[in-house]
PDB file of C-alpha atoms in Angstrom:
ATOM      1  CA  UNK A 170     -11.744   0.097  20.981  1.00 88.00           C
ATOM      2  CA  UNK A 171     -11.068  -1.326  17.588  1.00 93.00           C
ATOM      3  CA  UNK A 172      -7.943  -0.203  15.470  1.00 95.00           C
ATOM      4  CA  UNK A 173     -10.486   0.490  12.627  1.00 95.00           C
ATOM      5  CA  UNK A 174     -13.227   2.860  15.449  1.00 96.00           C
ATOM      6  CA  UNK A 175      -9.904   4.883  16.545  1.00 96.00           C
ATOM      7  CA  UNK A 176      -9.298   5.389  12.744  1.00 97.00           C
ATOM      8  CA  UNK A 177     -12.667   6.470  12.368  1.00 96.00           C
ATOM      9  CA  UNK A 178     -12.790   8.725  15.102  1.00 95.00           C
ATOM     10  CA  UNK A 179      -9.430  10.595  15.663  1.00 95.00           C
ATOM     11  CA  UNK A 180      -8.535  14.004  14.376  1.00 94.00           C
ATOM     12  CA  UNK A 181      -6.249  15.292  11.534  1.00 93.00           C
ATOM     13  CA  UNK A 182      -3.089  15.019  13.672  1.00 92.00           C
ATOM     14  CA  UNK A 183      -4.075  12.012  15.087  1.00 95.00           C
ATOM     15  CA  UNK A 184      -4.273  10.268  11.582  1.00 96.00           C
ATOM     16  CA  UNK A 185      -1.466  12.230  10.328  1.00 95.00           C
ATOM     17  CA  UNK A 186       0.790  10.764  13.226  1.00 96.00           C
ATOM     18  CA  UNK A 187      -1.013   7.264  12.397  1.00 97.00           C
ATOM     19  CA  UNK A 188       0.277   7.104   8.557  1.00 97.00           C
ATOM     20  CA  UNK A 189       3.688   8.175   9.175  1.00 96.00           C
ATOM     21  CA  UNK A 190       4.455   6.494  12.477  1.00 97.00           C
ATOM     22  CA  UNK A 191       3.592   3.220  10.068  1.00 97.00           C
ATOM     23  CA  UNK A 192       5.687   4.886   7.342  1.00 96.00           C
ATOM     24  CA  UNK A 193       8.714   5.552  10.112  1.00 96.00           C
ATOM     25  CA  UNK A 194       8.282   1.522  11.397  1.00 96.00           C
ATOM     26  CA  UNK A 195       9.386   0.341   7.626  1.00 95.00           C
ATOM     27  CA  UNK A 196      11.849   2.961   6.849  1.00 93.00           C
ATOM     28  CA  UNK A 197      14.071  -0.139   6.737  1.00 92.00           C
ATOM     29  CA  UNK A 198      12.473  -0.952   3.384  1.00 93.00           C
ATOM     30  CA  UNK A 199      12.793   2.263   1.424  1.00 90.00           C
ATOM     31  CA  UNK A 200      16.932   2.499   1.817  1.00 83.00           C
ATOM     32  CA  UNK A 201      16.411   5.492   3.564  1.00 81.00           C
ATOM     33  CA  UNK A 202      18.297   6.662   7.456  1.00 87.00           C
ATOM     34  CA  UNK A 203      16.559   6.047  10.118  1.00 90.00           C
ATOM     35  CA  UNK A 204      15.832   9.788  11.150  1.00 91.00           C
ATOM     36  CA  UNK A 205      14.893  10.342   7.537  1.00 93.00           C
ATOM     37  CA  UNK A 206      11.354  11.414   8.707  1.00 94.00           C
ATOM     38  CA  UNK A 207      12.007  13.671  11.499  1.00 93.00           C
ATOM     39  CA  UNK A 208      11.118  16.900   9.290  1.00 93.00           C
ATOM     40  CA  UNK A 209       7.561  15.849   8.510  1.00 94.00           C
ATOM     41  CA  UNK A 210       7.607  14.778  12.648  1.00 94.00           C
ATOM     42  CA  UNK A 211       8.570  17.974  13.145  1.00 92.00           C
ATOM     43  CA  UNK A 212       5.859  19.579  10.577  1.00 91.00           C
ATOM     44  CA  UNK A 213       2.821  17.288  12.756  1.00 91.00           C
ATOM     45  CA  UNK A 214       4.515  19.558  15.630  1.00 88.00           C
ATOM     46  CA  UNK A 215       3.761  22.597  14.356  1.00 82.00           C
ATOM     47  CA  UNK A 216       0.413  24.642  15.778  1.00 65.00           C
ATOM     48  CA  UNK A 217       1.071  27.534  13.591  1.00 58.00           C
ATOM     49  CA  UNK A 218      -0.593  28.253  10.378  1.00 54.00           C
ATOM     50  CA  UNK A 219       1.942  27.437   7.721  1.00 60.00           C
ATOM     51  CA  UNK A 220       2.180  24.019   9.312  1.00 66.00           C
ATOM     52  CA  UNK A 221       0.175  22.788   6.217  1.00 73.00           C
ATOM     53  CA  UNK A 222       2.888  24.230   3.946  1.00 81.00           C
ATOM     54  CA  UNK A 223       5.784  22.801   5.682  1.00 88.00           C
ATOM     55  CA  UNK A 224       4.357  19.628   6.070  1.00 92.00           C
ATOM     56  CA  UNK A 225       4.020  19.696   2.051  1.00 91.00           C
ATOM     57  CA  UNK A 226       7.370  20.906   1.489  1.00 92.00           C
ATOM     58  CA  UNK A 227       9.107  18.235   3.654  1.00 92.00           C
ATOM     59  CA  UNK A 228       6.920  15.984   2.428  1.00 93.00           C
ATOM     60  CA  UNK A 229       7.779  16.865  -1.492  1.00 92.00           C
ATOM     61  CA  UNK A 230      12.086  17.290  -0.677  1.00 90.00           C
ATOM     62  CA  UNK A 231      11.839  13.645   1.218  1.00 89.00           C
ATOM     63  CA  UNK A 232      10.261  11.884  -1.828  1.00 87.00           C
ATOM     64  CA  UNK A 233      12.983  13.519  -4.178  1.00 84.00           C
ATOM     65  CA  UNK A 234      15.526  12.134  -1.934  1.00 82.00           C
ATOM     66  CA  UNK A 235      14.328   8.786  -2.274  1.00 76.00           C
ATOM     67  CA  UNK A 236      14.477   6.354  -5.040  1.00 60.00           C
ATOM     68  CA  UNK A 237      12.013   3.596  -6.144  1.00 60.00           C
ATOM     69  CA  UNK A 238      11.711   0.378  -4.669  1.00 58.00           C
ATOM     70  CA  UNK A 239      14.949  -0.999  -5.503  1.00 55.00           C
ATOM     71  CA  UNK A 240      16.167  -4.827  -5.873  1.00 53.00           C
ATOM     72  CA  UNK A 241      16.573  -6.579  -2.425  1.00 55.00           C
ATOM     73  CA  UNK A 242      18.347  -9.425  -1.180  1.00 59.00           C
ATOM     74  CA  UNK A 243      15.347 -11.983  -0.507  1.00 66.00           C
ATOM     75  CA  UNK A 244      12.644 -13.314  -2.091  1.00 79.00           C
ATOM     76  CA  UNK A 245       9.336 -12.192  -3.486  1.00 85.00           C
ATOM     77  CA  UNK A 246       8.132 -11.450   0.120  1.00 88.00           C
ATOM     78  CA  UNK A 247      10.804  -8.665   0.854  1.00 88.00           C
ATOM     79  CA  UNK A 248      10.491  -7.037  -2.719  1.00 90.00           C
ATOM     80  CA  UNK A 249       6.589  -6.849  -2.019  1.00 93.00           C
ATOM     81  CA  UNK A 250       6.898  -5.694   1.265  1.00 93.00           C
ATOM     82  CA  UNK A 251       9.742  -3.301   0.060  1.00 92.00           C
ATOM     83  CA  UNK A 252       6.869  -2.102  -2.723  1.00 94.00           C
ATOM     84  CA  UNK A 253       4.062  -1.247   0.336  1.00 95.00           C
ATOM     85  CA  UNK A 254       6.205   1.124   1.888  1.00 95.00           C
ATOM     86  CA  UNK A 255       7.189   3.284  -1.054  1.00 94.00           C
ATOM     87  CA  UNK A 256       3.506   3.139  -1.828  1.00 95.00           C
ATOM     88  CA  UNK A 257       2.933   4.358   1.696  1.00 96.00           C
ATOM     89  CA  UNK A 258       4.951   7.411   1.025  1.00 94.00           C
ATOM     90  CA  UNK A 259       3.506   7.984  -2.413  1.00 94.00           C
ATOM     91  CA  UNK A 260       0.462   7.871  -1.106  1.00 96.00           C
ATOM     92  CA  UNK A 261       0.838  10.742   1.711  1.00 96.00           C
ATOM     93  CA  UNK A 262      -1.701  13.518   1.172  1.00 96.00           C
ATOM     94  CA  UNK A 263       0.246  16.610   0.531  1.00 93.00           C
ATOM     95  CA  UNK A 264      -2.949  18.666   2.052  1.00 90.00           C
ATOM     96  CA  UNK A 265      -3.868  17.913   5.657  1.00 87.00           C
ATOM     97  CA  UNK A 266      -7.494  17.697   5.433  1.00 91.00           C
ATOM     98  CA  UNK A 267      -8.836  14.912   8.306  1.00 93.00           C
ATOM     99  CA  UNK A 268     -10.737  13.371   5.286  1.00 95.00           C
ATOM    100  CA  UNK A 269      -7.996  13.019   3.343  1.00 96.00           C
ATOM    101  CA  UNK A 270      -5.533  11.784   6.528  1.00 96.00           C
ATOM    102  CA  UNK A 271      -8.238   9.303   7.126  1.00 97.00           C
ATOM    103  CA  UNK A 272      -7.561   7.546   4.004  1.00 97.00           C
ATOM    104  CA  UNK A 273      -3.935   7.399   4.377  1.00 98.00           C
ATOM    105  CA  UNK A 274      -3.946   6.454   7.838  1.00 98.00           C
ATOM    106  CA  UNK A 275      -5.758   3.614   6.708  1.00 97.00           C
ATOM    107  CA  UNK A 276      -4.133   2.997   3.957  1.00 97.00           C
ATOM    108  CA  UNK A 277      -0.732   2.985   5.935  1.00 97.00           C
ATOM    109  CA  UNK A 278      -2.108   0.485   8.656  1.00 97.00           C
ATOM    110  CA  UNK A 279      -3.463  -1.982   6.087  1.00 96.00           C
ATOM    111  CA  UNK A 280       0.031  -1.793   4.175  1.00 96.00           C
ATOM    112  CA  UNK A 281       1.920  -2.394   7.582  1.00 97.00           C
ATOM    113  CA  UNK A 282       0.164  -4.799   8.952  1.00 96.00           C
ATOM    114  CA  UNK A 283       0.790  -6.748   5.403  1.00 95.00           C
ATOM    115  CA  UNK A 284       4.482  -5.813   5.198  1.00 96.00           C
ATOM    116  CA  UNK A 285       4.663  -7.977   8.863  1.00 95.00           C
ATOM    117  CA  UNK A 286       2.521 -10.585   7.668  1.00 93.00           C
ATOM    118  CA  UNK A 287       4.812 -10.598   4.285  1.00 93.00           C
ATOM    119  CA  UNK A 288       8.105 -10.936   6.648  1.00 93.00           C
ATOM    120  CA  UNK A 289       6.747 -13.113   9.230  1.00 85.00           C
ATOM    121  CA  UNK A 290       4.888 -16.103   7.333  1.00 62.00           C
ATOM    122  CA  UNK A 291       2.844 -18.328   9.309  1.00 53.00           C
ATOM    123  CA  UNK A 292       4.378 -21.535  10.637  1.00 54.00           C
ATOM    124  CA  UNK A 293       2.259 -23.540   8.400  1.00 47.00           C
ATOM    125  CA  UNK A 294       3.131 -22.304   5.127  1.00 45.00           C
ATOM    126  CA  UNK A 295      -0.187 -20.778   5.091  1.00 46.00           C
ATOM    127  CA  UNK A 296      -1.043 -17.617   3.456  1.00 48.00           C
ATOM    128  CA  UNK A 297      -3.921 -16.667   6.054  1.00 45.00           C
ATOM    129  CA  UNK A 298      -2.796 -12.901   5.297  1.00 55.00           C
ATOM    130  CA  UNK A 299      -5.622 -10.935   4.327  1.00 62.00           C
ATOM    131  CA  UNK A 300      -8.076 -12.174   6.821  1.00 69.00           C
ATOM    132  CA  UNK A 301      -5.656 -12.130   9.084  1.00 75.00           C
ATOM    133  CA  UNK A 302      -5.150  -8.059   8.826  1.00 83.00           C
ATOM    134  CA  UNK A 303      -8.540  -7.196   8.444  1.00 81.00           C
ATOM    135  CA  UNK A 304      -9.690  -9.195  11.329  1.00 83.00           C
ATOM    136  CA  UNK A 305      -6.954  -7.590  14.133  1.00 84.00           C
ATOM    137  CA  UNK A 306      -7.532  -4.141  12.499  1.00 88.00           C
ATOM    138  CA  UNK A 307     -11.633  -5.105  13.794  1.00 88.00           C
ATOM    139  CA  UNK A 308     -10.364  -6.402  17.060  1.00 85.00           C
ATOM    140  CA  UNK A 309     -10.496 -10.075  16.622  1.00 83.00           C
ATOM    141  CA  UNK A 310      -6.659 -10.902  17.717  1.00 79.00           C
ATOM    142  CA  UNK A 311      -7.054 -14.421  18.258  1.00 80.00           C
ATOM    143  CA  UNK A 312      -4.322 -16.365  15.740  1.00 78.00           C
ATOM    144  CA  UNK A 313      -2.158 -13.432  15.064  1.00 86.00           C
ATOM    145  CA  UNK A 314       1.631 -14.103  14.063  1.00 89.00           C
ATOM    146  CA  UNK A 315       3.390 -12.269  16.902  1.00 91.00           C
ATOM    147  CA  UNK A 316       5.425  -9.962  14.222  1.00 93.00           C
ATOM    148  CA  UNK A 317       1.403  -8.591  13.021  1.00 93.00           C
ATOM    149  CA  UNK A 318       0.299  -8.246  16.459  1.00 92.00           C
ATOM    150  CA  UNK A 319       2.678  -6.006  18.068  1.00 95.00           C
ATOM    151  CA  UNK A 320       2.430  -3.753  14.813  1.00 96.00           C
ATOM    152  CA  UNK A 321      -1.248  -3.866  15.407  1.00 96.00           C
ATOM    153  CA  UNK A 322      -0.885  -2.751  19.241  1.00 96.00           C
ATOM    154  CA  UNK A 323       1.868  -0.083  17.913  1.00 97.00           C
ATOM    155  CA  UNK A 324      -0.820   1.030  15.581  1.00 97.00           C
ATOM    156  CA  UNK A 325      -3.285   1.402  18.695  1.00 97.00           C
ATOM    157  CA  UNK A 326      -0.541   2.841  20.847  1.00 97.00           C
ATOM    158  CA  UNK A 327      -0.166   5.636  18.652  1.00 97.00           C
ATOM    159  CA  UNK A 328      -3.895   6.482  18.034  1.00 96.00           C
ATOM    160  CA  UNK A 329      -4.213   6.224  21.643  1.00 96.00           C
ATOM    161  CA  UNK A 330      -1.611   8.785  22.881  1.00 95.00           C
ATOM    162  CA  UNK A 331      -2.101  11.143  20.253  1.00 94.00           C
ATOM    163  CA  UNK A 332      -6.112  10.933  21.091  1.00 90.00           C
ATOM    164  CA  UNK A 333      -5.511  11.313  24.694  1.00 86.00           C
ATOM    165  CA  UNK A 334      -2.688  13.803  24.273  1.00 87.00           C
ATOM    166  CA  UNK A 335      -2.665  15.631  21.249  1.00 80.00           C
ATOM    167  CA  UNK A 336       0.759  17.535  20.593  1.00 84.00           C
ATOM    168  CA  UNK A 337       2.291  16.438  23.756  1.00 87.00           C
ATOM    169  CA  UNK A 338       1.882  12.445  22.773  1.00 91.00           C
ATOM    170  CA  UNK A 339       3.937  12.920  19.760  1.00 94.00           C
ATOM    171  CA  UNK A 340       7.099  12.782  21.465  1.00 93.00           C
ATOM    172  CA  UNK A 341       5.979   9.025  22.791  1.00 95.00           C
ATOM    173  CA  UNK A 342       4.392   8.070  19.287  1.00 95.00           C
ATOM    174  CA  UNK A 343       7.723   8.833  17.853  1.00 95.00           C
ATOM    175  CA  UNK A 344       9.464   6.540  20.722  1.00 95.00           C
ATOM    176  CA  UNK A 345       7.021   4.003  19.709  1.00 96.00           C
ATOM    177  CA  UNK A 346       7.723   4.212  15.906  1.00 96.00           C
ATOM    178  CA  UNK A 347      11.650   4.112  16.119  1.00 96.00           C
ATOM    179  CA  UNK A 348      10.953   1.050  18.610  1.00 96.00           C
ATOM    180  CA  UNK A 349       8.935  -0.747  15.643  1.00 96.00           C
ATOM    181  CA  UNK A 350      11.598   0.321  13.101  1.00 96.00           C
ATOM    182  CA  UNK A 351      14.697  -1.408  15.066  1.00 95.00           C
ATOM    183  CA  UNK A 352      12.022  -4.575  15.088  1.00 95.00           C
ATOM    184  CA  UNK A 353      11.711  -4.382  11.536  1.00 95.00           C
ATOM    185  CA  UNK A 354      15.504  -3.951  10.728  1.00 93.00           C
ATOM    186  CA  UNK A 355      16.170  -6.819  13.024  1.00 93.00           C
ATOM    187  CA  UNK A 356      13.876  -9.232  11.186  1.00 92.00           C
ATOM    188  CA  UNK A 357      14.792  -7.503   7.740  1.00 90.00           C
ATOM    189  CA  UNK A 358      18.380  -8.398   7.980  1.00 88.00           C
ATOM    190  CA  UNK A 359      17.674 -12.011   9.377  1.00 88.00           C
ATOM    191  CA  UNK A 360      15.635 -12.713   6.230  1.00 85.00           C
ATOM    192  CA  UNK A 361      18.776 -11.143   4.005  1.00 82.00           C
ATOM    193  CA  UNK A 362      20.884 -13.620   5.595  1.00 82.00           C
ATOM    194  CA  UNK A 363      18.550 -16.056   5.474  1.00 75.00           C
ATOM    195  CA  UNK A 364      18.770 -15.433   1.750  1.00 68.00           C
ATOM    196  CA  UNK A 365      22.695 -14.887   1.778  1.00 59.00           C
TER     197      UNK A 365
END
């Protein structure tokens, strides 16, 4: 199945886990500490019914905490991809309808999968980009950068688990986010010395 027919048919929690295991991959971009999403984690735990509330709370005290996108060392590529993920936070629904998750879940994957593109530029100079996010998210993997495609089959990973699992596949999304996230640092600080 498709990236873009799990979107379409997963559950609140699903999607919720979706947007913020992409938010928690490029937590190296927004200057914040790696664990700096664990409350909202925590909040997609939650079965009782002020879940909704906490997950707005957390959500509003972690954006406060957290200034704009800030001046990094690099080029126009890391200062747009630096951009996407703030705009990924900004645009977390403080409500956890499934509609409204939907959106942001796939607003978060196309904003990932661009941050990786951004980062990761194909050999060839060429800026293939946009088709080549749109076509992965639709299953057509073929020509990938390898950076993009292992987001992409993070992206699936977590639908998958969370679809298959519910609560209990949280704990592994979460694995698979922080696994993305030491990825992302990795290639983040090669780039900033790149730059040095």
């Amino acid at each position: 199945m498709s990236l873009v027919e799990l979107i379409a048919r997963a559950d609140e929690r699903a999607l919720a886990a979706s947007g913020l295991a992409c938010v928690d991959r490029c937590v190296p971009l927004l200057g914040g500490e790696d664990e700096m999403l664990r409350p909202l984690w925590a909040a997609l735990a939650e079965d009782d019914g002020g879940a909704e509330d906490d997950w707005a709370k957390r959500l509003e005290r972690l954006r406060g905490t957290l200034a704009g996108p800030g001046e990094h060392r690099g080029g126009a590529a890391e200062e747009e991809a630096a951009l996407l993920a703030h705009r990924m936070l900004a645009a977390a629904p403080e409500g956890r309808s499934a509609e409204g998750m939907r959106v942001w879940a796939d607003t978060c994957s196309v904003a990932s999968l661009r941050i990786h593109r951004l980062l990761e530029p194909a050999p060839d100079g060429a800026d293939g980009e946009p088709a080549c996010v749109d076509a992965g998210r639709e299953g057509r993997t073929e020509d990938m950068p390898p950076l993009v495609a292992a987001e992409l089959r993070r992206q699936i990973t977590v639908l998958e688990l969370l679809t298959g699992h519910g609560t209990a596949g949280l704990r592994q999304a979460l694995e698979v986010a922080a696994e993305g996230r030491r990825v992302l640092r990795a290639v983040v600080s090669r780039r900033e010395r790149g730059h040095g």
